[in-house]
PDB file of N, CA and C in Angstrom:
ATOM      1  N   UNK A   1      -9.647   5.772 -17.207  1.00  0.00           N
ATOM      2  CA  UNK A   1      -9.429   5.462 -15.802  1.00  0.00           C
ATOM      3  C   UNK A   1      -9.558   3.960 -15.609  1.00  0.00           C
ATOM      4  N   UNK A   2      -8.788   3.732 -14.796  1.00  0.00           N
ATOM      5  CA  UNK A   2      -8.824   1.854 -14.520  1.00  0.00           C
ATOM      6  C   UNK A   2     -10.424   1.975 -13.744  1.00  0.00           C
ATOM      7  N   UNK A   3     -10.805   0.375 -14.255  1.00  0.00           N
ATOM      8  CA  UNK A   3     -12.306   0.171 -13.719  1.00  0.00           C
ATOM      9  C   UNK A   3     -11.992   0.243 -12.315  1.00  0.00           C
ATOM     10  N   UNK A   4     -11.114  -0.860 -11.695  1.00  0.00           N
ATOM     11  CA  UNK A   4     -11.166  -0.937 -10.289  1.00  0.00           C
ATOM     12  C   UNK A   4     -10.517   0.526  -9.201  1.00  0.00           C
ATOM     13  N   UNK A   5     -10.881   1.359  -9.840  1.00  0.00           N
ATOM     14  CA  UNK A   5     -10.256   2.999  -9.398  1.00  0.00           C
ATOM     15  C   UNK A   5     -12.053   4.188  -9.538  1.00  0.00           C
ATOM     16  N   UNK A   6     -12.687   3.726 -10.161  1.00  0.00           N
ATOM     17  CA  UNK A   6     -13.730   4.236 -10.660  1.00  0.00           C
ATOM     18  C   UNK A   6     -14.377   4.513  -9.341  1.00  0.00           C
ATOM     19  N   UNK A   7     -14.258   4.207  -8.358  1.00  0.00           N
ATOM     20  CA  UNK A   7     -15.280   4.457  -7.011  1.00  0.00           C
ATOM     21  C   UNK A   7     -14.485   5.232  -6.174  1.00  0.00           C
ATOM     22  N   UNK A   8     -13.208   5.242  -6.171  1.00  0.00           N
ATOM     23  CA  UNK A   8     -11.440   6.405  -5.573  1.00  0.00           C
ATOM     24  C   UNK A   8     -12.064   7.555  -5.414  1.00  0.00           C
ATOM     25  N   UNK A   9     -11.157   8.028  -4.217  1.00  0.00           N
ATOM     26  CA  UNK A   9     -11.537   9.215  -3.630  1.00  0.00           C
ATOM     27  C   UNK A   9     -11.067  10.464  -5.279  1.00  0.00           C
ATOM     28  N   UNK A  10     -11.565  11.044  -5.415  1.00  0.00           N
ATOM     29  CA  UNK A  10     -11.070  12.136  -6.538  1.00  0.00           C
ATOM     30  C   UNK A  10     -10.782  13.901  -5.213  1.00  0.00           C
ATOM     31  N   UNK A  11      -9.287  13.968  -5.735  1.00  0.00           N
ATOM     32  CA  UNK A  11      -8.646  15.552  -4.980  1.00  0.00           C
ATOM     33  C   UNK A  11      -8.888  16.568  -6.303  1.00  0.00           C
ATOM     34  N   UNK A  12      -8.945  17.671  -5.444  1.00  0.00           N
ATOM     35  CA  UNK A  12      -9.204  19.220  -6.660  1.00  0.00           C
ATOM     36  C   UNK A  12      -7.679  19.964  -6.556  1.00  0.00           C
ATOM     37  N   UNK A  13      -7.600  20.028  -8.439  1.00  0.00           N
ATOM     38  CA  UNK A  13      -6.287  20.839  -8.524  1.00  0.00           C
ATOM     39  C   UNK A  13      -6.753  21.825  -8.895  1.00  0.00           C
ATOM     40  N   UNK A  14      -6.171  23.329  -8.698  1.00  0.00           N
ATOM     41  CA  UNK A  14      -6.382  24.427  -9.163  1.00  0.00           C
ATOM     42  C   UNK A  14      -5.311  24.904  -9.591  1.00  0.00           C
ATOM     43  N   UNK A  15      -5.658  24.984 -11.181  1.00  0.00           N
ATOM     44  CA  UNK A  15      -4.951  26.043 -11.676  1.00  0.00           C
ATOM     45  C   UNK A  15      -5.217  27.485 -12.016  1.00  0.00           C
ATOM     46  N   UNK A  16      -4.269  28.222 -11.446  1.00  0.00           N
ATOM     47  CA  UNK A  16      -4.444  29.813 -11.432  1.00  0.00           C
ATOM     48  C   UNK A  16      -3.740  30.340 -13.039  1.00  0.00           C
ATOM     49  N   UNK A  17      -4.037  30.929 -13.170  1.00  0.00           N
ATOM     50  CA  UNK A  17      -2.890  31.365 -14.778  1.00  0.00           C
ATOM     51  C   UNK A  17      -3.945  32.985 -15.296  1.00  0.00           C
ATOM     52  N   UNK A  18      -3.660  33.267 -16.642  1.00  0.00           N
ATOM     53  CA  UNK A  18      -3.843  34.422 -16.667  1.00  0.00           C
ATOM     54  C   UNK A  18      -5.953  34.617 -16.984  1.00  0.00           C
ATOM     55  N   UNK A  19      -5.857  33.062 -17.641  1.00  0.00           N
ATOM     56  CA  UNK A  19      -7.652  32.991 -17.938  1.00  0.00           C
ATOM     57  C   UNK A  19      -8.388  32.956 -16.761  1.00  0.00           C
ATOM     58  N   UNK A  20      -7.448  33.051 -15.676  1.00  0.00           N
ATOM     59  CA  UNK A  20      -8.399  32.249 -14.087  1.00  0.00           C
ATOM     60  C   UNK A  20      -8.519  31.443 -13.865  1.00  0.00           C
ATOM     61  N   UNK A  21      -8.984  31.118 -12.195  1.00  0.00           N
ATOM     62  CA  UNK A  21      -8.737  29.760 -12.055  1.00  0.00           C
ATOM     63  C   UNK A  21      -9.764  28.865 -12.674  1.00  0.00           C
ATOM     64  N   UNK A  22      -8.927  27.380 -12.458  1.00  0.00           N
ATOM     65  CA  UNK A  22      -9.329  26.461 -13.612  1.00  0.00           C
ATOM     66  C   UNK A  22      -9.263  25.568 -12.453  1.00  0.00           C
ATOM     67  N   UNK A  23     -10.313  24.697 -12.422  1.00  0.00           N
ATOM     68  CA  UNK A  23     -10.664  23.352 -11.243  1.00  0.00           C
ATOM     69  C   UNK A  23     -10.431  22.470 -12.553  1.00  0.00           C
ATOM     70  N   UNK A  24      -9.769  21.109 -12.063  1.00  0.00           N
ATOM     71  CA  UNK A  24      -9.908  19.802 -12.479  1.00  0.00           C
ATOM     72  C   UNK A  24      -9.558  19.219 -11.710  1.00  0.00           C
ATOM     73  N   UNK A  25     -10.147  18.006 -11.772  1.00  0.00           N
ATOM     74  CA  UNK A  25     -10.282  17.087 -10.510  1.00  0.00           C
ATOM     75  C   UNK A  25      -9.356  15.882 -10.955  1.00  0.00           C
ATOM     76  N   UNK A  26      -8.360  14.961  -9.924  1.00  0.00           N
ATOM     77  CA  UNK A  26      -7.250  14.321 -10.695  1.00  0.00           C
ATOM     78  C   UNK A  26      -7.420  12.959  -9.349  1.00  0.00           C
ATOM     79  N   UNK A  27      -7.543  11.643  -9.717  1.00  0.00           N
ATOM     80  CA  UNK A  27      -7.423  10.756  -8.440  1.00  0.00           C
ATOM     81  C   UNK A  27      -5.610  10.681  -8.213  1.00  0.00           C
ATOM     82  N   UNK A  28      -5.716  10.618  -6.560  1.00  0.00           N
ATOM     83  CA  UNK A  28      -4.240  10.771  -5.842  1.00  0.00           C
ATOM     84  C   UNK A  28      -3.604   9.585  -6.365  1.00  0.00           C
ATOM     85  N   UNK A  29      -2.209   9.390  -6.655  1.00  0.00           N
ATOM     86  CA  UNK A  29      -1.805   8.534  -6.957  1.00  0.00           C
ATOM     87  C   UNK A  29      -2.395   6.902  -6.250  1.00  0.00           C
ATOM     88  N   UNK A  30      -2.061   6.119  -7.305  1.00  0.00           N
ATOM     89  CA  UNK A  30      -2.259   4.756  -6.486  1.00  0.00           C
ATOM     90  C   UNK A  30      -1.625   4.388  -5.601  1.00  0.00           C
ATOM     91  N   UNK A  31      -1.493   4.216  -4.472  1.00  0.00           N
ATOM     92  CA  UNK A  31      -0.719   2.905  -3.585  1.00  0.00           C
ATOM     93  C   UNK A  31      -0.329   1.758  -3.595  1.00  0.00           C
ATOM     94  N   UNK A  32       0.759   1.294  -3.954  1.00  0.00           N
ATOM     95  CA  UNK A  32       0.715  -0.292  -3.919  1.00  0.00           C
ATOM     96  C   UNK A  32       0.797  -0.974  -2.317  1.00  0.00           C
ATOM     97  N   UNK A  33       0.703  -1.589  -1.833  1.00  0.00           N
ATOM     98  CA  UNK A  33       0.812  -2.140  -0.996  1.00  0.00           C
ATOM     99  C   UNK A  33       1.757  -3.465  -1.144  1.00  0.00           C
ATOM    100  N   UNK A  34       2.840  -3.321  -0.695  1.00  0.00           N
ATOM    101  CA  UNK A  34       4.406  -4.463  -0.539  1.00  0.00           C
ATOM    102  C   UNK A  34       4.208  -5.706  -0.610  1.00  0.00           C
ATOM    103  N   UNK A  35       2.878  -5.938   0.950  1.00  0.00           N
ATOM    104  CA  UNK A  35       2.936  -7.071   1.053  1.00  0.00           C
ATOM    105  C   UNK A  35       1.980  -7.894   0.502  1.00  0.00           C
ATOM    106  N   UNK A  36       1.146  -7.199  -0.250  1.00  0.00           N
ATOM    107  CA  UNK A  36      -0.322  -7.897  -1.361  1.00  0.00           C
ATOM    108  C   UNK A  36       0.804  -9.040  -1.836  1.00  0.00           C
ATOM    109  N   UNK A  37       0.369 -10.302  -1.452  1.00  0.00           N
ATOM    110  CA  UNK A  37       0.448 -11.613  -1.818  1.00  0.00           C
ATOM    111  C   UNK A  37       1.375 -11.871  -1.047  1.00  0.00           C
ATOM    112  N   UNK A  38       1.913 -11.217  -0.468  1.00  0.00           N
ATOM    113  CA  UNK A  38       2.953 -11.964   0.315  1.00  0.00           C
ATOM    114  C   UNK A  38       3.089 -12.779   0.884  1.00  0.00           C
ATOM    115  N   UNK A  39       3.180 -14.690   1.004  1.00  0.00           N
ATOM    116  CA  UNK A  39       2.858 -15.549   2.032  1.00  0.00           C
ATOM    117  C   UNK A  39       4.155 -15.397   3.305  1.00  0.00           C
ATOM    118  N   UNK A  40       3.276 -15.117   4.157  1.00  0.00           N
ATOM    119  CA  UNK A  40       4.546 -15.384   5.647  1.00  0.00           C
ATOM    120  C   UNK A  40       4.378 -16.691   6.381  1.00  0.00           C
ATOM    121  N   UNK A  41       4.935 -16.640   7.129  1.00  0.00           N
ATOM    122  CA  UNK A  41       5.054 -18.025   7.933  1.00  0.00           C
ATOM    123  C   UNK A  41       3.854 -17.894   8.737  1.00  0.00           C
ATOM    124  N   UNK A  42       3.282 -18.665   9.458  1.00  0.00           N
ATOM    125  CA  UNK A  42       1.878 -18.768  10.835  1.00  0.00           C
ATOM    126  C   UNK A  42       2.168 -18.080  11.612  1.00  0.00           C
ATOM    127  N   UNK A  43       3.013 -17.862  12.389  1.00  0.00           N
ATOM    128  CA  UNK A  43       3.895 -16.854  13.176  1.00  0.00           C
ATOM    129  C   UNK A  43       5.006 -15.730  12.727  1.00  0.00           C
ATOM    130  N   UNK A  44       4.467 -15.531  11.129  1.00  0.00           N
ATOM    131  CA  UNK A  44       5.325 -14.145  10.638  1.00  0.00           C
ATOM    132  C   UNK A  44       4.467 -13.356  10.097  1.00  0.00           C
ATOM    133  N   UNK A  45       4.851 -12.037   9.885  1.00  0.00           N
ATOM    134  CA  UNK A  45       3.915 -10.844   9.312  1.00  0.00           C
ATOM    135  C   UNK A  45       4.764 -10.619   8.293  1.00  0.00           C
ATOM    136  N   UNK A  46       4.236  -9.442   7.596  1.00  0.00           N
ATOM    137  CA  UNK A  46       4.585  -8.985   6.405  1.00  0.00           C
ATOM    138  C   UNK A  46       4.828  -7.616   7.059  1.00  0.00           C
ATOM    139  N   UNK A  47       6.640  -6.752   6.709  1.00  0.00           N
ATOM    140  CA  UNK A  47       6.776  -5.656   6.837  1.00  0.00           C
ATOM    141  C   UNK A  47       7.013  -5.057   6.055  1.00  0.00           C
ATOM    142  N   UNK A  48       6.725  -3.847   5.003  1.00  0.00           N
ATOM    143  CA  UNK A  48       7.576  -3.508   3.958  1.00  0.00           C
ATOM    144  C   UNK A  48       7.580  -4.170   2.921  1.00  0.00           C
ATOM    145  N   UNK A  49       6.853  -5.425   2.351  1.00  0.00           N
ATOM    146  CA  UNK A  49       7.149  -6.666   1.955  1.00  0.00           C
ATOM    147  C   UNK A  49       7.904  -7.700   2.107  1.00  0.00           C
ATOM    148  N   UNK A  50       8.557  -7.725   3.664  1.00  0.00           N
ATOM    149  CA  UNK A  50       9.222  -8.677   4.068  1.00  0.00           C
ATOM    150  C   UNK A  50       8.834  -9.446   4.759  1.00  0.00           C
ATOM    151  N   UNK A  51       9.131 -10.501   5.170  1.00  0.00           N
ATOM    152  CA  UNK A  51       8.264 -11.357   6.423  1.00  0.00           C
ATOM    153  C   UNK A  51       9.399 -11.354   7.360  1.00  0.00           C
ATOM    154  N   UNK A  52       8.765 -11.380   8.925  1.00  0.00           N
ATOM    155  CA  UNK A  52       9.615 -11.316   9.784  1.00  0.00           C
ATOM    156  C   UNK A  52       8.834 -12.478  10.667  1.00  0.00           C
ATOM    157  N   UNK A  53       9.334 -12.640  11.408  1.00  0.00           N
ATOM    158  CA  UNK A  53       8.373 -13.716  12.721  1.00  0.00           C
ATOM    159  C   UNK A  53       8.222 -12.608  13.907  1.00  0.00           C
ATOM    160  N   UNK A  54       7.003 -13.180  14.341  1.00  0.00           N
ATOM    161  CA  UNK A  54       6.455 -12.270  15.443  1.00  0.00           C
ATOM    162  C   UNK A  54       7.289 -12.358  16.698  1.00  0.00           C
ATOM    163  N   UNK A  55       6.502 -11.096  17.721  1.00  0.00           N
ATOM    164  CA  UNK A  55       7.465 -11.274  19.010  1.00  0.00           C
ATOM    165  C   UNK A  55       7.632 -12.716  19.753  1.00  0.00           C
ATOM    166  N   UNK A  56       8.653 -12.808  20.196  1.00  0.00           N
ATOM    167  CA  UNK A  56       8.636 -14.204  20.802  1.00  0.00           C
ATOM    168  C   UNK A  56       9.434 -15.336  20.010  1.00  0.00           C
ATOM    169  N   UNK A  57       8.800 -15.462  18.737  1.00  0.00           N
ATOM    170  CA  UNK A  57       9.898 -16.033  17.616  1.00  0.00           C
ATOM    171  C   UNK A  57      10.954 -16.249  17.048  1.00  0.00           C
ATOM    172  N   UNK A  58      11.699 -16.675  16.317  1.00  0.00           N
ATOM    173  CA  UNK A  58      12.857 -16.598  15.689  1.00  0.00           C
ATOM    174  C   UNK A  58      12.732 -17.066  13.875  1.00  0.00           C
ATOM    175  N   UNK A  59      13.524 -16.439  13.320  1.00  0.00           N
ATOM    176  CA  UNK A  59      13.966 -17.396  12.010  1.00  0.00           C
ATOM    177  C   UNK A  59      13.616 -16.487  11.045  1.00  0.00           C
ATOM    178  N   UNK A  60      13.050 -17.232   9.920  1.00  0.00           N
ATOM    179  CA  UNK A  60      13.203 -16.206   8.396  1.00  0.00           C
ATOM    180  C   UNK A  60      12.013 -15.607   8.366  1.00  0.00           C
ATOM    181  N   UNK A  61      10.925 -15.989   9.156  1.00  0.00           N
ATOM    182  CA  UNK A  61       9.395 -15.454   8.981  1.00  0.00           C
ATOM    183  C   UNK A  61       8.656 -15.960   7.612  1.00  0.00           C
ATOM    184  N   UNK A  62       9.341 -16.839   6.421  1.00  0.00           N
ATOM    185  CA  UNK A  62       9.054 -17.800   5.648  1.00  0.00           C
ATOM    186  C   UNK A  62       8.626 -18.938   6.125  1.00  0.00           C
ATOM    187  N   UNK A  63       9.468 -18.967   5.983  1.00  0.00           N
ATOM    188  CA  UNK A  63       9.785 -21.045   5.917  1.00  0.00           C
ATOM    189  C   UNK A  63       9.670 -21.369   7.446  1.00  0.00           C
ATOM    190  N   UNK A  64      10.079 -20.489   8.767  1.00  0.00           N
ATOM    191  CA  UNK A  64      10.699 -20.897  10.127  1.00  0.00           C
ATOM    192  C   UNK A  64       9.863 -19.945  10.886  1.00  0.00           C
ATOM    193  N   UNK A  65       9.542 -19.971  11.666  1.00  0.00           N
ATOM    194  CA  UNK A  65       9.239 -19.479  13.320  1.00  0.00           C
ATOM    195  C   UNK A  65       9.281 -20.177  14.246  1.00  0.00           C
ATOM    196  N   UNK A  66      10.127 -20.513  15.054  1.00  0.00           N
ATOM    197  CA  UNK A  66      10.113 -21.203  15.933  1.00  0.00           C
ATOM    198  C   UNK A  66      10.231 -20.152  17.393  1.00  0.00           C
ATOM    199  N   UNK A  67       9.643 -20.775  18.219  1.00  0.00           N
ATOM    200  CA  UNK A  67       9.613 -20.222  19.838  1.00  0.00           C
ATOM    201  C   UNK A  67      10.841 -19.998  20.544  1.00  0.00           C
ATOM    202  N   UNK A  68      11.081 -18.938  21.030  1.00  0.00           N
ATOM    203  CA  UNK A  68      12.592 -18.854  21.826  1.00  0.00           C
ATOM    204  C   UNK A  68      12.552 -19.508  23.047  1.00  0.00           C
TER     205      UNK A  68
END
């Protein structure tokens, strides 16, 4: 198991079959998250891993936000 997973919620699978059921316990897949590192602009967020500029704004949500 990865170290930084070692403290993860752990879900119960049950398997049924002809010996009976059988518990083992399996952590839920990982999540990545898009926008981990993502730099946006001062006035942009991260959607999806994209940057957009906030309400009110305009431009690439990088490099630009400027005020409408």
């Amino acid at each position: 198991m990865h170290p930084d997973l070692s403290n993860s919620i752990r879900v119960p699978l049950v398997n049924i079959s002809r010996r009976g059921i059988q518990h083992t316990w399996r952590s839920p897949p990982h999540v990545v998250d898009p926008c981990n590192g993502v730099q946006c602009h001062q006035y942009g967020v991260c959607e999806h891993g994209r940057c957009r500029c906030i309400k009110g704004y305009e431009g690439d949500g990088v490099f630009e936000c400027r005020y409408r």
